[in-house]
């Protein structure tokens, strides 16, 4: 995989050039035009008519086009004989009357446009108008990625979606977590996954731990991303909500664009995308290649990723076959003690810590219109995921006679026990290596009937899905010596025991089945009711392949029907009220089931031990809110806003718990947890200005009393564990805050066209403090909040060449996005006498000031 992906980039670039030679000016439906139009009164070639809008994306009868939408010219419609002639004649008449010319599209409106149709299931064809969706929903488009210059799609979600914040557990911008309403979608095994994520209808939560590798998505291939509150139709993990990512294709993007960029910390990157349509056929291809030395020690990144789509469409059917591939290496250097960061913001604690990810996925999706009202649609896929992790750690060993021991048991290797002379006088560590080789396949099939019911508009959807995953997982550890900069160097001794660090070889299989339906019925022209539900069946099987660990063998089955219901009411034109109730469930993952015994803790991301059964998580979510829109077509002014309240109660929530054995942990059901709050957003656009702001308050609390091990908690109020008085525990009470979730998050930004060719903009992201992991009882001072300001500007040299600049963290604010605790005594010994640690806090530091510049070519 690695060689193929590296050699793939030149071929992709050549294909892009070939597409660009024959394609029209780059355009993207949904307002994602890649060349900005000038303010009112200025002409621009960028206003060329679009010939690529598919029938499914046309404005529905009875609805007006969004402000800033360019009406097609008569000549373009005549090239498409299937289009209806009457609207064309009506749209063209105003152009013949000089007294009332139609204003040109607002560049701000174009960049701010969002999809007006929202999918009610992962598969396309389930869309209903936004004003009929009974829960909180927010969307971003390709234009949002372009305006900020983001290299990761999740950063755009952070700026535009009120309840989203991006956290960093690994210290690398390509491997960050997306947190929505206090639920996470993370690339790290060990983080409870509370969001279902789909790409073109395919569930991309990986089979072993339900993790999501956001670094696999080429940013220049994303068409739109929609974040929705709890909807059980999206299946397992949708307890906090779902994120649906739709990719570009040759029907909604035509032309070619190339981008080269360089800047801080040795960043060099290049990308290209091209789309073309010929009759009923269309093709799209995009690729990105990013190399970065990393701003922290030992944290380089190499990202190679691509996406391609071949599509066919006519009046009755539409089919796409697409491929996503990635081969990425990231230096993920994790949290660092705050005292070490005082000596240098780029310092790291224990290394190496690297991750090599490779993935190939092929999917086919399509729809067939059986009658004027009935449509069948579906998706099928195959996905291969391979991961290799290397993690250097401090190993808490001691001499017992002339041997080295861990927790009183001798270390062993293939040659027998390990002598105390193996350390050579240096502090000892371990190099833990884990691997995953996963194959997943499955599909979904659904039918959508839009026939009227009792002479009222109605949409009924019914469908099912099958997802199968098989994972070969391995883990092993070798002895190492800790040298300068906390670097762990191998000593050539592969450890075989004691049990906590013995090699593991495990095969897991997942069988997930789902049946779902929804029905949206228009009671009146203003009132719409939606009801639905989904039945989930999950079977997870674990099999030990070494023959030495039969306690790992097990099979676990979970099933549940989750209902949902809601309504929307149009109070007046452009003002809608919504409310809903939904239930969802999450089955424990193989990674969690294989590490759930407090008497046999494991190195999270490394070793598996016993598997006492875990209960599935069940969430119950209620929402209520308003959304509105005010527009003036003649002035191209538009205001969009929303305000909502949500409340999600989790039953038998799963959390990761630190073990009294340093460096280890396990998973357990933690009773009930609650996440509730408000979300508000507003955006405003004129001919030259685009403004947005959003705010979310999220109150995350435990609702059950718990006793949790917290061996490194620095508080004087820790208590002896009831099961082992020699260890430290904390008592969690109902109302204590859940770690890692800021209560307040505020985002704002703007774009302003200084001239028809020069644009300047800025974005602010601010979050309040959060509780340290390991301090679930809230005994200590939380991790401080932060605010970051980013700038971006661009200038169009010609209609096809643009230069741009980006600044991240303008004021060089030093802050952390994740925090936990470590063993200060072990750290002091591993420092080789260079530092005496007295502060147990460790944080993942945020990137300091960074500047980038680049050039885009558009054809």
PDB file of N, CA and C in Angstrom, residues 634-681:
ATOM      1  N   UNK A 634     -33.241  41.600  -3.937  1.00  0.00           N
ATOM      2  CA  UNK A 634     -32.766  42.742  -4.706  1.00  0.00           C
ATOM      3  C   UNK A 634     -31.447  43.281  -4.161  1.00  0.00           C
ATOM      4  N   UNK A 635     -31.293  43.247  -2.845  1.00  0.00           N
ATOM      5  CA  UNK A 635     -30.062  43.751  -2.244  1.00  0.00           C
ATOM      6  C   UNK A 635     -29.046  42.648  -1.970  1.00  0.00           C
ATOM      7  N   UNK A 636     -29.421  41.420  -2.231  1.00  0.00           N
ATOM      8  CA  UNK A 636     -28.549  40.264  -1.954  1.00  0.00           C
ATOM      9  C   UNK A 636     -28.128  40.202  -0.488  1.00  0.00           C
ATOM     10  N   UNK A 637     -29.047  40.606   0.390  1.00  0.00           N
ATOM     11  CA  UNK A 637     -28.810  40.495   1.826  1.00  0.00           C
ATOM     12  C   UNK A 637     -29.525  39.250   2.344  1.00  0.00           C
ATOM     13  N   UNK A 638     -28.898  38.584   3.299  1.00  0.00           N
ATOM     14  CA  UNK A 638     -29.518  37.386   3.851  1.00  0.00           C
ATOM     15  C   UNK A 638     -29.033  37.165   5.271  1.00  0.00           C
ATOM     16  N   UNK A 639     -29.957  36.766   6.148  1.00  0.00           N
ATOM     17  CA  UNK A 639     -29.635  36.421   7.522  1.00  0.00           C
ATOM     18  C   UNK A 639     -30.193  35.033   7.800  1.00  0.00           C
ATOM     19  N   UNK A 640     -29.341  34.140   8.271  1.00  0.00           N
ATOM     20  CA  UNK A 640     -29.752  32.817   8.721  1.00  0.00           C
ATOM     21  C   UNK A 640     -29.430  32.692  10.208  1.00  0.00           C
ATOM     22  N   UNK A 641     -30.321  32.071  10.962  1.00  0.00           N
ATOM     23  CA  UNK A 641     -30.060  31.912  12.381  1.00  0.00           C
ATOM     24  C   UNK A 641     -30.763  30.659  12.902  1.00  0.00           C
ATOM     25  N   UNK A 642     -30.297  30.192  14.038  1.00  0.00           N
ATOM     26  CA  UNK A 642     -30.937  29.057  14.704  1.00  0.00           C
ATOM     27  C   UNK A 642     -30.656  29.142  16.194  1.00  0.00           C
ATOM     28  N   UNK A 643     -31.569  28.585  16.972  1.00  0.00           N
ATOM     29  CA  UNK A 643     -31.408  28.533  18.424  1.00  0.00           C
ATOM     30  C   UNK A 643     -32.109  27.271  18.915  1.00  0.00           C
ATOM     31  N   UNK A 644     -31.399  26.461  19.697  1.00  0.00           N
ATOM     32  CA  UNK A 644     -32.009  25.223  20.147  1.00  0.00           C
ATOM     33  C   UNK A 644     -31.479  24.756  21.486  1.00  0.00           C
ATOM     34  N   UNK A 645     -32.263  23.893  22.135  1.00  0.00           N
ATOM     35  CA  UNK A 645     -31.900  23.268  23.399  1.00  0.00           C
ATOM     36  C   UNK A 645     -31.919  21.758  23.203  1.00  0.00           C
ATOM     37  N   UNK A 646     -30.952  21.067  23.795  1.00  0.00           N
ATOM     38  CA  UNK A 646     -30.924  19.609  23.713  1.00  0.00           C
ATOM     39  C   UNK A 646     -30.617  19.032  25.093  1.00  0.00           C
ATOM     40  N   UNK A 647     -31.039  17.790  25.286  1.00  0.00           N
ATOM     41  CA  UNK A 647     -30.770  17.071  26.522  1.00  0.00           C
ATOM     42  C   UNK A 647     -30.618  15.593  26.193  1.00  0.00           C
ATOM     43  N   UNK A 648     -29.417  15.028  26.451  1.00  0.00           N
ATOM     44  CA  UNK A 648     -29.144  13.624  26.164  1.00  0.00           C
ATOM     45  C   UNK A 648     -28.714  12.922  27.436  1.00  0.00           C
ATOM     46  N   UNK A 649     -29.484  11.895  27.827  1.00  0.00           N
ATOM     47  CA  UNK A 649     -29.171  11.082  28.995  1.00  0.00           C
ATOM     48  C   UNK A 649     -28.687   9.724  28.512  1.00  0.00           C
ATOM     49  N   UNK A 650     -27.467   9.359  28.900  1.00  0.00           N
ATOM     50  CA  UNK A 650     -26.896   8.058  28.561  1.00  0.00           C
ATOM     51  C   UNK A 650     -27.075   7.087  29.722  1.00  0.00           C
ATOM     52  N   UNK A 651     -27.568   5.909  29.408  1.00  0.00           N
ATOM     53  CA  UNK A 651     -27.684   4.844  30.389  1.00  0.00           C
ATOM     54  C   UNK A 651     -26.557   3.842  30.165  1.00  0.00           C
ATOM     55  N   UNK A 652     -25.865   3.454  31.241  1.00  0.00           N
ATOM     56  CA  UNK A 652     -24.740   2.512  31.177  1.00  0.00           C
ATOM     57  C   UNK A 652     -23.627   3.027  30.263  1.00  0.00           C
ATOM     58  N   UNK A 653     -23.300   4.293  30.397  1.00  0.00           N
ATOM     59  CA  UNK A 653     -22.239   4.883  29.582  1.00  0.00           C
ATOM     60  C   UNK A 653     -20.918   4.142  29.828  1.00  0.00           C
ATOM     61  N   UNK A 654     -20.100   4.043  28.787  1.00  0.00           N
ATOM     62  CA  UNK A 654     -18.803   3.372  28.891  1.00  0.00           C
ATOM     63  C   UNK A 654     -17.708   4.426  28.961  1.00  0.00           C
ATOM     64  N   UNK A 655     -16.817   4.300  29.957  1.00  0.00           N
ATOM     65  CA  UNK A 655     -15.694   5.216  30.091  1.00  0.00           C
ATOM     66  C   UNK A 655     -14.417   4.404  30.261  1.00  0.00           C
ATOM     67  N   UNK A 656     -13.292   5.039  29.993  1.00  0.00           N
ATOM     68  CA  UNK A 656     -11.993   4.408  30.259  1.00  0.00           C
ATOM     69  C   UNK A 656     -11.499   4.888  31.616  1.00  0.00           C
ATOM     70  N   UNK A 657     -10.922   3.972  32.362  1.00  0.00           N
ATOM     71  CA  UNK A 657     -10.516   4.245  33.743  1.00  0.00           C
ATOM     72  C   UNK A 657      -9.043   3.908  33.904  1.00  0.00           C
ATOM     73  N   UNK A 658      -8.291   4.784  34.583  1.00  0.00           N
ATOM     74  CA  UNK A 658      -6.893   4.502  34.867  1.00  0.00           C
ATOM     75  C   UNK A 658      -6.790   3.390  35.893  1.00  0.00           C
ATOM     76  N   UNK A 659      -5.791   2.527  35.700  1.00  0.00           N
ATOM     77  CA  UNK A 659      -5.569   1.429  36.643  1.00  0.00           C
ATOM     78  C   UNK A 659      -4.585   1.855  37.717  1.00  0.00           C
ATOM     79  N   UNK A 660      -4.661   1.271  38.915  1.00  0.00           N
ATOM     80  CA  UNK A 660      -3.619   1.519  39.913  1.00  0.00           C
ATOM     81  C   UNK A 660      -2.234   1.136  39.413  1.00  0.00           C
ATOM     82  N   UNK A 661      -2.177   0.198  38.465  1.00  0.00           N
ATOM     83  CA  UNK A 661      -0.901  -0.128  37.835  1.00  0.00           C
ATOM     84  C   UNK A 661      -0.574   0.965  36.833  1.00  0.00           C
ATOM     85  N   UNK A 662       0.508   1.661  37.042  1.00  0.00           N
ATOM     86  CA  UNK A 662       0.833   2.840  36.257  1.00  0.00           C
ATOM     87  C   UNK A 662       0.862   2.535  34.764  1.00  0.00           C
ATOM     88  N   UNK A 663       0.252   3.416  33.998  1.00  0.00           N
ATOM     89  CA  UNK A 663       0.285   3.306  32.548  1.00  0.00           C
ATOM     90  C   UNK A 663      -0.764   2.397  31.957  1.00  0.00           C
ATOM     91  N   UNK A 664      -1.620   1.830  32.788  1.00  0.00           N
ATOM     92  CA  UNK A 664      -2.606   0.894  32.293  1.00  0.00           C
ATOM     93  C   UNK A 664      -4.012   1.373  32.621  1.00  0.00           C
ATOM     94  N   UNK A 665      -4.986   0.734  31.998  1.00  0.00           N
ATOM     95  CA  UNK A 665      -6.368   1.117  32.232  1.00  0.00           C
ATOM     96  C   UNK A 665      -7.308   0.039  31.760  1.00  0.00           C
ATOM     97  N   UNK A 666      -8.590   0.336  31.877  1.00  0.00           N
ATOM     98  CA  UNK A 666      -9.618  -0.601  31.446  1.00  0.00           C
ATOM     99  C   UNK A 666     -10.906   0.187  31.208  1.00  0.00           C
ATOM    100  N   UNK A 667     -11.901  -0.498  30.629  1.00  0.00           N
ATOM    101  CA  UNK A 667     -13.190   0.119  30.346  1.00  0.00           C
ATOM    102  C   UNK A 667     -14.234  -0.433  31.303  1.00  0.00           C
ATOM    103  N   UNK A 668     -15.218   0.419  31.632  1.00  0.00           N
ATOM    104  CA  UNK A 668     -16.291  -0.025  32.499  1.00  0.00           C
ATOM    105  C   UNK A 668     -17.540   0.784  32.218  1.00  0.00           C
ATOM    106  N   UNK A 669     -18.686   0.207  32.539  1.00  0.00           N
ATOM    107  CA  UNK A 669     -19.941   0.958  32.515  1.00  0.00           C
ATOM    108  C   UNK A 669     -19.968   1.893  33.714  1.00  0.00           C
ATOM    109  N   UNK A 670     -20.330   3.133  33.479  1.00  0.00           N
ATOM    110  CA  UNK A 670     -20.257   4.162  34.515  1.00  0.00           C
ATOM    111  C   UNK A 670     -21.625   4.692  34.913  1.00  0.00           C
ATOM    112  N   UNK A 671     -22.670   3.876  34.744  1.00  0.00           N
ATOM    113  CA  UNK A 671     -23.989   4.351  35.115  1.00  0.00           C
ATOM    114  C   UNK A 671     -24.502   5.388  34.143  1.00  0.00           C
ATOM    115  N   UNK A 672     -25.238   6.367  34.647  1.00  0.00           N
ATOM    116  CA  UNK A 672     -25.844   7.385  33.792  1.00  0.00           C
ATOM    117  C   UNK A 672     -24.950   8.609  33.690  1.00  0.00           C
ATOM    118  N   UNK A 673     -24.934   9.202  32.506  1.00  0.00           N
ATOM    119  CA  UNK A 673     -24.274  10.491  32.290  1.00  0.00           C
ATOM    120  C   UNK A 673     -25.233  11.389  31.521  1.00  0.00           C
ATOM    121  N   UNK A 674     -25.063  12.689  31.696  1.00  0.00           N
ATOM    122  CA  UNK A 674     -25.972  13.658  31.087  1.00  0.00           C
ATOM    123  C   UNK A 674     -25.182  14.726  30.353  1.00  0.00           C
ATOM    124  N   UNK A 675     -25.645  15.045  29.154  1.00  0.00           N
ATOM    125  CA  UNK A 675     -25.108  16.170  28.381  1.00  0.00           C
ATOM    126  C   UNK A 675     -26.297  16.996  27.910  1.00  0.00           C
ATOM    127  N   UNK A 676     -26.327  18.242  28.325  1.00  0.00           N
ATOM    128  CA  UNK A 676     -27.431  19.110  27.955  1.00  0.00           C
ATOM    129  C   UNK A 676     -26.909  20.520  27.723  1.00  0.00           C
ATOM    130  N   UNK A 677     -27.662  21.304  26.958  1.00  0.00           N
ATOM    131  CA  UNK A 677     -27.204  22.659  26.709  1.00  0.00           C
ATOM    132  C   UNK A 677     -27.986  23.347  25.611  1.00  0.00           C
ATOM    133  N   UNK A 678     -27.428  24.457  25.135  1.00  0.00           N
ATOM    134  CA  UNK A 678     -28.047  25.253  24.076  1.00  0.00           C
ATOM    135  C   UNK A 678     -27.046  25.463  22.955  1.00  0.00           C
ATOM    136  N   UNK A 679     -27.585  25.679  21.768  1.00  0.00           N
ATOM    137  CA  UNK A 679     -26.775  25.983  20.586  1.00  0.00           C
ATOM    138  C   UNK A 679     -27.427  27.151  19.853  1.00  0.00           C
ATOM    139  N   UNK A 680     -26.619  28.097  19.436  1.00  0.00           N
ATOM    140  CA  UNK A 680     -27.136  29.265  18.719  1.00  0.00           C
ATOM    141  C   UNK A 680     -26.172  29.648  17.619  1.00  0.00           C
ATOM    142  N   UNK A 681     -26.698  30.049  16.485  1.00  0.00           N
ATOM    143  CA  UNK A 681     -25.841  30.477  15.379  1.00  0.00           C
ATOM    144  C   UNK A 681     -26.552  31.538  14.565  1.00  0.00           C
TER     145      UNK A 681
END
